């Protein structure tokens, strides 16, 4: 499957056509909840003319899948819920506007876990989303539709959001890449919040190099990454890795020095308190009047979130500051950190929501959201089930270029070649 950077080269050489790329887009696999192909074809023809004139923009003609948490002008945006069925924004979210200004072509809105509150993308309001490597398993969430669109070749680029791992988890489960930037680095204007102090908007693509291309278009950041030391931190491995995931991680991490982290065990409980309290505030008005329209999963979480006390929120905020201080100290000893994304494979789609599954994933992904650190998911191998295994590279605030360069080096070394069964 050709990368976004490869597509741009083929477009410039007139070996491939932006219009032809739209033929791959469909509703198969449940990735999209809304397609915008009529407008996309007009924009693709305009992209072909831009290449003919030698006036192509950085993302000219690349197909873009947009998570249905981002507002899109004139296109239904339900945020994954019946509560907002029929809602059509008047303006694009800022990240969508920037992507379009760089030449990307929106082909549709992708499935999200309802209101982005979940790590499976099992959404009762829409047809099931299938993991492209095993349709009996979840694709990960909450940006699951975006990851599936990439893995199955239906989009070259995608937008996701990450509050507790929602870019990195589905990227790992679907064998693609995605960047959770530094907090605030990519605008969340026009993105429905889940928890305002934890929410991140970010780019997803098939490879780290493609993610870097997209990130530069969204932010203008194309600086020199510089040399990077990378370390591992067993203190942050709070759940035992399955044998297949451990094998892949240890092979990738071979030769990396170890650094220490104090208090890792308090991050996930603190995160849960902050997320619940902030989500309850975001949904206060809607939940009070329309609770019956929520799916059982998110409705039960919001009901429980009503009981977060001020003292619990303050204690969690204090734990977050301790975690930030620990990361600041850690990054005086190394430039980057290499950690797993999940200790367990994706769970079965017919029995989602197990606490053991969440406990095997979120402790690995929430620390970066709590501290607002950039982290890039990169596929590097497969486990004993034949499922993709991703790792993440994390850096201090503002180190996106260095994080992306290291992720690309890992990707190149791993020579990730797997193709999902959905497109074989």
Short mmCIF file of C-alpha atoms in Angstrom, two decimals:
data_model
loop_
_atom_site.label_atom_id
_atom_site.label_comp_id
_atom_site.label_asym_id
_atom_site.label_seq_id
_atom_site.Cartn_x
_atom_site.Cartn_y
_atom_site.Cartn_z
CA UNK A 1 0.00 0.00 0.00
CA UNK A 2 1.52 3.30 -1.08
CA UNK A 3 2.29 5.98 1.51
CA UNK A 4 1.13 9.58 1.40
CA UNK A 5 4.64 10.76 0.55
CA UNK A 6 4.74 8.15 -2.22
CA UNK A 7 1.38 9.34 -3.53
CA UNK A 8 2.60 12.93 -3.72
CA UNK A 9 5.59 11.82 -5.80
CA UNK A 10 3.30 9.80 -8.07
CA UNK A 11 0.94 12.75 -8.46
CA UNK A 12 3.83 15.04 -9.42
CA UNK A 13 5.07 12.49 -11.96
CA UNK A 14 1.50 12.10 -13.27
CA UNK A 15 1.74 8.35 -12.59
CA UNK A 16 -1.33 8.37 -10.35
CA UNK A 17 -4.40 10.56 -10.23
CA UNK A 18 -6.10 12.19 -7.23
CA UNK A 19 -9.43 11.35 -8.87
CA UNK A 20 -8.51 7.67 -9.14
CA UNK A 21 -7.60 7.55 -5.45
CA UNK A 22 -11.24 8.20 -4.57
CA UNK A 23 -12.20 4.84 -6.05
CA UNK A 24 -10.80 3.15 -2.93
CA UNK A 25 -13.19 4.98 -0.59
CA UNK A 26 -16.30 3.14 0.56
CA UNK A 27 -18.37 2.42 3.66
CA UNK A 28 -16.98 -1.13 3.86
CA UNK A 29 -15.65 -2.08 7.27
CA UNK A 30 -17.63 0.61 9.07
CA UNK A 31 -14.83 3.22 9.00
CA UNK A 32 -17.04 6.03 7.68
CA UNK A 33 -20.33 7.30 9.03
CA UNK A 34 -20.68 9.92 6.27
CA UNK A 35 -19.03 10.13 2.84
CA UNK A 36 -18.45 13.40 0.97
CA UNK A 37 -17.37 11.99 -2.38
CA UNK A 38 -19.23 14.41 -4.66
CA UNK A 39 -17.37 17.41 -3.27
CA UNK A 40 -14.19 15.34 -3.06
CA UNK A 41 -14.27 14.57 -6.79
CA UNK A 42 -14.53 18.25 -7.62
CA UNK A 43 -11.55 18.99 -5.40
CA UNK A 44 -9.59 16.06 -6.86
CA UNK A 45 -10.08 17.39 -10.38
CA UNK A 46 -8.88 20.79 -9.17
CA UNK A 47 -5.84 19.08 -7.63
CA UNK A 48 -4.98 17.47 -10.97
CA UNK A 49 -5.08 20.89 -12.60
CA UNK A 50 -2.82 22.27 -9.85
CA UNK A 51 -0.24 19.56 -10.57
CA UNK A 52 -0.44 20.31 -14.29
CA UNK A 53 0.30 23.99 -13.57
CA UNK A 54 3.10 23.16 -11.14
CA UNK A 55 1.18 24.85 -8.30
CA UNK A 56 0.52 21.91 -5.97
CA UNK A 57 0.26 22.63 -2.26
CA UNK A 58 1.96 20.42 0.41
CA UNK A 59 -0.95 17.94 0.70
CA UNK A 60 -2.44 18.46 -2.76
CA UNK A 61 -4.82 15.68 -3.71
CA UNK A 62 -4.30 13.48 -0.64
CA UNK A 63 -7.48 11.91 0.72
CA UNK A 64 -8.33 12.83 4.31
CA UNK A 65 -10.60 10.98 6.74
CA UNK A 66 -11.92 13.21 9.55
CA UNK A 67 -13.00 11.84 12.91
CA UNK A 68 -16.63 12.71 13.55
CA UNK A 69 -15.65 14.79 16.55
CA UNK A 70 -14.41 17.59 14.27
CA UNK A 71 -16.86 20.11 12.84
CA UNK A 72 -17.07 20.06 9.05
CA UNK A 73 -18.90 22.83 7.22
CA UNK A 74 -22.07 21.60 5.52
CA UNK A 75 -21.52 17.98 6.57
CA UNK A 76 -23.43 16.22 9.34
CA UNK A 77 -21.34 15.99 12.50
CA UNK A 78 -22.99 13.97 15.24
CA UNK A 79 -19.97 13.43 17.54
CA UNK A 80 -20.88 9.75 17.47
CA UNK A 81 -24.21 10.22 19.27
CA UNK A 82 -27.94 10.38 18.60
CA UNK A 83 -27.98 13.48 20.77
CA UNK A 84 -26.52 15.44 17.84
CA UNK A 85 -28.10 13.53 14.95
CA UNK A 86 -28.71 15.92 12.04
CA UNK A 87 -26.31 18.54 13.37
CA UNK A 88 -24.59 20.35 10.46
CA UNK A 89 -21.90 22.89 11.43
CA UNK A 90 -21.46 26.12 9.50
CA UNK A 91 -17.65 26.10 9.79
CA UNK A 92 -14.79 23.67 9.61
CA UNK A 93 -12.78 22.94 12.74
CA UNK A 94 -9.46 24.78 12.58
CA UNK A 95 -7.43 21.61 11.94
CA UNK A 96 -9.77 20.64 9.09
CA UNK A 97 -9.47 24.14 7.64
CA UNK A 98 -5.68 23.97 7.74
CA UNK A 99 -5.62 20.54 6.13
CA UNK A 100 -7.89 21.69 3.33
CA UNK A 101 -5.84 24.85 2.85
CA UNK A 102 -2.79 22.61 2.33
CA UNK A 103 -4.62 20.69 -0.40
CA UNK A 104 -6.04 17.66 1.45
CA UNK A 105 -9.40 16.38 0.25
CA UNK A 106 -11.96 15.37 2.89
CA UNK A 107 -13.61 12.13 1.78
CA UNK A 108 -15.78 11.54 4.83
CA UNK A 109 -16.35 11.51 8.57
CA UNK A 110 -15.10 8.49 10.50
CA UNK A 111 -16.68 6.51 13.30
CA UNK A 112 -15.78 7.44 16.85
CA UNK A 113 -16.70 5.94 20.18
CA UNK A 114 -19.74 7.93 21.33
CA UNK A 115 -18.52 11.41 22.32
CA UNK A 116 -14.97 9.94 22.08
CA UNK A 117 -15.35 8.35 25.53
CA UNK A 118 -14.03 4.85 25.03
CA UNK A 119 -11.12 2.83 23.67
CA UNK A 120 -13.02 0.31 21.50
CA UNK A 121 -15.05 2.42 19.00
CA UNK A 122 -17.97 0.05 19.65
CA UNK A 123 -20.81 2.51 19.10
CA UNK A 124 -24.45 1.38 19.44
CA UNK A 125 -25.67 4.12 17.10
CA UNK A 126 -23.74 2.91 14.04
CA UNK A 127 -22.88 -0.34 12.24
CA UNK A 128 -19.95 -2.24 13.76
CA UNK A 129 -16.38 -1.22 13.04
CA UNK A 130 -14.12 -4.15 12.17
CA UNK A 131 -10.46 -4.51 13.02
CA UNK A 132 -8.84 -4.96 9.59
CA UNK A 133 -6.55 -7.72 10.93
CA UNK A 134 -9.27 -9.66 12.75
CA UNK A 135 -12.91 -8.67 12.23
CA UNK A 136 -13.85 -10.40 15.49
CA UNK A 137 -11.83 -7.84 17.47
CA UNK A 138 -12.19 -4.12 18.15
CA UNK A 139 -10.21 -1.59 16.16
CA UNK A 140 -9.43 0.51 19.22
CA UNK A 141 -10.74 3.94 20.05
CA UNK A 142 -11.88 6.44 20.13
CA UNK A 143 -10.36 7.33 16.72
CA UNK A 144 -11.05 3.82 15.46
CA UNK A 145 -12.72 4.78 12.19
CA UNK A 146 -9.76 6.96 11.22
CA UNK A 147 -7.31 4.11 11.87
CA UNK A 148 -9.37 1.62 9.86
CA UNK A 149 -9.70 4.05 6.94
CA UNK A 150 -5.91 4.32 6.84
CA UNK A 151 -5.20 0.61 7.27
CA UNK A 152 -7.60 -0.39 4.50
CA UNK A 153 -6.35 2.21 2.01
CA UNK A 154 -9.49 4.35 2.05
CA UNK A 155 -7.59 7.49 3.09
CA UNK A 156 -3.99 8.64 2.94
CA UNK A 157 -4.31 10.90 6.00
CA UNK A 158 -6.67 11.11 8.97
CA UNK A 159 -7.48 13.38 11.88
CA UNK A 160 -7.96 11.93 15.34
CA UNK A 161 -8.18 13.10 18.92
CA UNK A 162 -6.42 11.77 22.00
CA UNK A 163 -7.63 12.29 25.58
CA UNK A 164 -6.30 9.07 27.09
CA UNK A 165 -4.78 7.30 24.09
CA UNK A 166 -7.45 7.64 21.40
CA UNK A 167 -5.01 8.26 18.55
CA UNK A 168 -2.30 5.85 19.65
CA UNK A 169 -4.47 2.88 20.68
CA UNK A 170 -6.32 2.40 17.36
CA UNK A 171 -3.12 3.18 15.45
CA UNK A 172 -1.39 0.33 17.30
CA UNK A 173 -4.31 -2.09 16.89
CA UNK A 174 -4.66 -1.33 13.15
CA UNK A 175 -0.97 -1.21 12.20
CA UNK A 176 -0.75 2.50 11.35
CA UNK A 177 0.87 5.55 12.91
CA UNK A 178 -0.39 8.63 14.76
CA UNK A 179 0.91 11.57 16.74
CA UNK A 180 -0.50 12.98 19.96
CA UNK A 181 1.21 16.38 19.92
CA UNK A 182 2.17 18.61 22.82
CA UNK A 183 -0.97 19.89 24.55
CA UNK A 184 -2.34 22.81 22.50
CA UNK A 185 0.07 22.36 19.59
CA UNK A 186 -2.70 21.41 17.14
CA UNK A 187 -5.84 23.51 17.53
CA UNK A 188 -8.93 21.90 19.07
CA UNK A 189 -11.16 24.78 17.93
CA UNK A 190 -14.27 23.19 16.46
CA UNK A 191 -13.65 19.83 18.14
CA UNK A 192 -16.24 18.74 20.70
CA UNK A 193 -14.41 18.41 24.04
CA UNK A 194 -14.35 15.35 26.23
CA UNK A 195 -12.07 16.63 29.01
CA UNK A 196 -10.69 20.06 28.22
CA UNK A 197 -7.36 19.83 30.04
CA UNK A 198 -6.61 16.41 28.53
CA UNK A 199 -7.89 16.71 24.94
CA UNK A 200 -5.38 16.72 22.06
CA UNK A 201 -6.00 16.91 18.31
CA UNK A 202 -3.50 15.21 16.05
CA UNK A 203 -2.55 13.68 12.69
CA UNK A 204 -2.72 10.02 11.74
CA UNK A 205 -1.30 8.26 8.68
CA UNK A 206 0.14 4.94 7.57
CA UNK A 207 3.78 5.75 8.38
CA UNK A 208 5.62 8.15 10.70
CA UNK A 209 6.98 10.01 7.65
CA UNK A 210 3.41 10.60 6.48
CA UNK A 211 2.44 11.78 9.96
CA UNK A 212 5.37 14.21 9.90
CA UNK A 213 4.22 15.56 6.54
CA UNK A 214 0.70 16.10 7.87
CA UNK A 215 1.92 17.57 11.16
CA UNK A 216 4.03 20.15 9.31
CA UNK A 217 1.01 21.21 7.25
CA UNK A 218 -1.14 21.57 10.37
CA UNK A 219 1.39 23.55 12.40
CA UNK A 220 4.11 24.92 10.14
CA UNK A 221 6.68 23.11 12.29
CA UNK A 222 9.33 21.59 10.03
CA UNK A 223 12.46 22.19 12.12
CA UNK A 224 15.55 20.03 12.43
CA UNK A 225 14.89 17.16 14.88
CA UNK A 226 18.53 16.91 15.93
CA UNK A 227 20.24 13.97 17.59
CA UNK A 228 18.18 11.96 20.07
CA UNK A 229 19.01 9.53 22.86
CA UNK A 230 16.20 7.09 23.61
CA UNK A 231 15.61 5.14 26.81
CA UNK A 232 13.10 2.74 28.32
CA UNK A 233 11.42 3.02 31.71
CA UNK A 234 10.22 -0.23 33.31
CA UNK A 235 8.62 1.80 36.14
CA UNK A 236 5.95 2.85 33.64
CA UNK A 237 5.14 -0.77 32.67
CA UNK A 238 2.26 -1.18 35.11
CA UNK A 239 0.63 -4.18 33.44
CA UNK A 240 2.46 -7.33 32.33
CA UNK A 241 2.89 -7.58 28.57
CA UNK A 242 1.54 -10.63 26.79
CA UNK A 243 4.35 -12.86 25.46
CA UNK A 244 3.95 -11.76 21.84
CA UNK A 245 3.89 -8.07 22.66
CA UNK A 246 6.84 -8.48 25.05
CA UNK A 247 8.85 -10.21 22.32
CA UNK A 248 8.29 -7.37 19.86
CA UNK A 249 8.93 -4.64 22.42
CA UNK A 250 12.14 -6.17 23.72
CA UNK A 251 13.47 -6.57 20.18
CA UNK A 252 12.77 -2.91 19.39
CA UNK A 253 14.14 -1.71 22.74
CA UNK A 254 17.34 -3.78 22.63
CA UNK A 255 20.31 -1.68 23.71
CA UNK A 256 18.26 1.21 25.15
CA UNK A 257 19.36 2.37 28.61
CA UNK A 258 16.89 2.44 31.48
CA UNK A 259 15.64 5.50 33.36
CA UNK A 260 13.52 5.60 36.52
CA UNK A 261 10.14 7.18 37.27
CA UNK A 262 8.65 7.65 40.74
CA UNK A 263 4.92 7.52 41.43
CA UNK A 264 3.79 6.00 38.12
CA UNK A 265 1.03 4.02 39.83
CA UNK A 266 -0.90 7.16 40.83
CA UNK A 267 -1.21 8.58 37.28
CA UNK A 268 -4.05 6.42 35.96
CA UNK A 269 -6.37 6.85 38.99
CA UNK A 270 -5.72 10.60 38.93
CA UNK A 271 -6.45 10.70 35.20
CA UNK A 272 -9.76 8.91 35.73
CA UNK A 273 -10.90 11.48 38.30
CA UNK A 274 -9.93 14.44 36.10
CA UNK A 275 -11.52 12.98 32.99
CA UNK A 276 -14.79 12.11 34.72
CA UNK A 277 -15.12 15.52 36.37
CA UNK A 278 -14.37 17.44 33.19
CA UNK A 279 -16.61 15.24 31.04
CA UNK A 280 -19.48 15.73 33.50
CA UNK A 281 -19.09 19.48 33.13
CA UNK A 282 -19.03 19.34 29.31
CA UNK A 283 -22.18 17.18 29.22
CA UNK A 284 -24.06 18.76 32.13
CA UNK A 285 -26.84 20.38 30.10
CA UNK A 286 -27.25 17.62 27.50
CA UNK A 287 -27.14 14.80 30.03
CA UNK A 288 -29.69 16.45 32.29
CA UNK A 289 -32.30 16.69 29.53
CA UNK A 290 -31.41 13.90 27.06
CA UNK A 291 -29.74 11.11 29.03
CA UNK A 292 -31.99 8.47 27.43
CA UNK A 293 -30.49 9.20 24.01
CA UNK A 294 -26.98 8.24 25.11
CA UNK A 295 -25.75 4.69 24.59
CA UNK A 296 -25.59 2.50 27.68
CA UNK A 297 -21.79 2.62 27.80
CA UNK A 298 -21.30 6.38 27.90
CA UNK A 299 -24.52 7.01 29.85
CA UNK A 300 -23.28 4.80 32.68
CA UNK A 301 -19.92 6.59 32.73
CA UNK A 302 -21.56 10.00 32.87
CA UNK A 303 -23.89 8.86 35.64
CA UNK A 304 -20.87 7.77 37.69
CA UNK A 305 -19.05 11.00 36.85
CA UNK A 306 -21.65 13.07 38.69
CA UNK A 307 -20.12 11.93 41.99
CA UNK A 308 -16.55 13.24 41.56
CA UNK A 309 -15.93 15.52 44.53
CA UNK A 310 -13.94 18.73 44.40
CA UNK A 311 -11.40 17.28 46.80
CA UNK A 312 -10.87 14.27 44.51
CA UNK A 313 -10.32 16.56 41.52
CA UNK A 314 -7.80 18.68 43.44
CA UNK A 315 -5.93 15.59 44.64
CA UNK A 316 -5.81 14.32 41.05
CA UNK A 317 -4.51 17.68 39.82
CA UNK A 318 -1.75 17.51 42.42
CA UNK A 319 -0.84 14.01 41.20
CA UNK A 320 -0.69 15.35 37.66
CA UNK A 321 1.80 18.03 38.69
CA UNK A 322 3.97 15.40 40.37
CA UNK A 323 3.91 13.36 37.16
CA UNK A 324 4.90 16.40 35.11
CA UNK A 325 7.80 17.05 37.45
CA UNK A 326 8.93 13.43 37.14
CA UNK A 327 8.86 13.63 33.35
CA UNK A 328 10.86 16.87 33.48
CA UNK A 329 13.46 15.10 35.58
CA UNK A 330 13.41 12.01 33.36
CA UNK A 331 14.09 14.09 30.26
CA UNK A 332 17.27 15.48 31.78
CA UNK A 333 18.64 11.93 31.45
CA UNK A 334 17.41 11.09 27.96
CA UNK A 335 15.90 12.88 24.96
CA UNK A 336 13.11 10.41 24.25
CA UNK A 337 11.26 7.56 25.92
CA UNK A 338 10.19 4.26 24.32
CA UNK A 339 7.20 2.45 25.86
CA UNK A 340 4.49 -0.02 24.81
CA UNK A 341 1.07 1.27 23.80
CA UNK A 342 -0.85 -1.71 25.15
CA UNK A 343 0.05 -4.75 27.19
CA UNK A 344 -2.76 -6.79 25.65
CA UNK A 345 -4.21 -7.31 22.16
CA UNK A 346 -7.54 -5.76 21.13
CA UNK A 347 -10.48 -7.41 22.85
CA UNK A 348 -13.31 -9.23 21.11
CA UNK A 349 -15.93 -6.96 19.56
CA UNK A 350 -18.86 -9.01 20.82
CA UNK A 351 -17.80 -8.59 24.46
CA UNK A 352 -16.36 -5.07 24.75
CA UNK A 353 -15.73 -2.97 27.79
CA UNK A 354 -13.95 -5.37 30.11
CA UNK A 355 -12.09 -3.67 32.94
CA UNK A 356 -9.12 -6.00 32.43
CA UNK A 357 -8.78 -4.77 28.86
CA UNK A 358 -8.85 -1.11 29.87
CA UNK A 359 -6.35 -1.80 32.66
CA UNK A 360 -4.05 -3.44 30.12
CA UNK A 361 -4.08 -0.39 27.86
CA UNK A 362 -4.76 2.95 29.54
CA UNK A 363 -1.90 2.93 32.10
CA UNK A 364 0.45 2.95 29.08
CA UNK A 365 -1.23 5.83 27.23
CA UNK A 366 -2.67 8.24 29.81
CA UNK A 367 0.66 9.52 31.22
CA UNK A 368 1.39 11.44 28.02
CA UNK A 369 -2.06 13.07 28.08
CA UNK A 370 -1.74 13.95 31.75
CA UNK A 371 1.61 15.65 31.17
CA UNK A 372 0.72 17.05 27.72
CA UNK A 373 3.72 15.38 26.07
CA UNK A 374 4.13 14.56 22.37
CA UNK A 375 3.98 10.82 21.62
CA UNK A 376 3.97 8.98 18.31
CA UNK A 377 2.59 5.49 17.72
CA UNK A 378 4.56 3.37 15.25
CA UNK A 379 3.85 -0.21 14.07
CA UNK A 380 6.91 -2.42 14.53
CA UNK A 381 5.78 -6.05 14.38
CA UNK A 382 3.09 -8.62 15.11
CA UNK A 383 2.23 -10.85 18.06
CA UNK A 384 1.54 -14.58 18.27
CA UNK A 385 -2.02 -13.95 17.01
CA UNK A 386 -0.78 -12.19 13.89
CA UNK A 387 -2.07 -8.85 15.18
CA UNK A 388 -0.07 -5.62 14.79
CA UNK A 389 2.07 -4.42 17.69
CA UNK A 390 2.82 -0.73 18.05
CA UNK A 391 5.17 1.12 20.35
CA UNK A 392 5.27 4.80 21.20
CA UNK A 393 8.03 7.37 21.30
CA UNK A 394 7.49 10.17 23.83
CA UNK A 395 9.43 13.40 24.22
CA UNK A 396 9.37 16.60 26.27
CA UNK A 397 7.01 19.44 25.28
CA UNK A 398 7.71 20.84 21.83
CA UNK A 399 9.85 17.92 20.64
CA UNK A 400 7.49 16.66 17.92
CA UNK A 401 10.11 16.72 15.15
CA UNK A 402 12.51 14.66 17.24
CA UNK A 403 9.75 12.23 18.26
CA UNK A 404 8.67 11.78 14.65
CA UNK A 405 12.22 11.26 13.41
CA UNK A 406 12.83 8.56 16.01
CA UNK A 407 9.50 6.89 15.20
CA UNK A 408 10.45 6.85 11.52
CA UNK A 409 13.83 5.29 12.33
CA UNK A 410 12.09 2.53 14.30
CA UNK A 411 9.62 2.01 11.47
CA UNK A 412 12.36 1.72 8.87
CA UNK A 413 14.34 -0.69 11.03
CA UNK A 414 11.28 -2.85 11.66
CA UNK A 415 10.35 -2.93 7.95
CA UNK A 416 6.63 -3.19 8.73
CA UNK A 417 5.10 -5.06 5.81
CA UNK A 418 1.84 -6.57 7.05
CA UNK A 419 -1.30 -6.01 5.02
CA UNK A 420 -4.69 -6.36 6.69
CA UNK A 421 -6.91 -9.17 5.50
CA UNK A 422 -9.54 -6.59 4.53
CA UNK A 423 -7.42 -5.41 1.59
CA UNK A 424 -5.54 -8.61 0.66
#
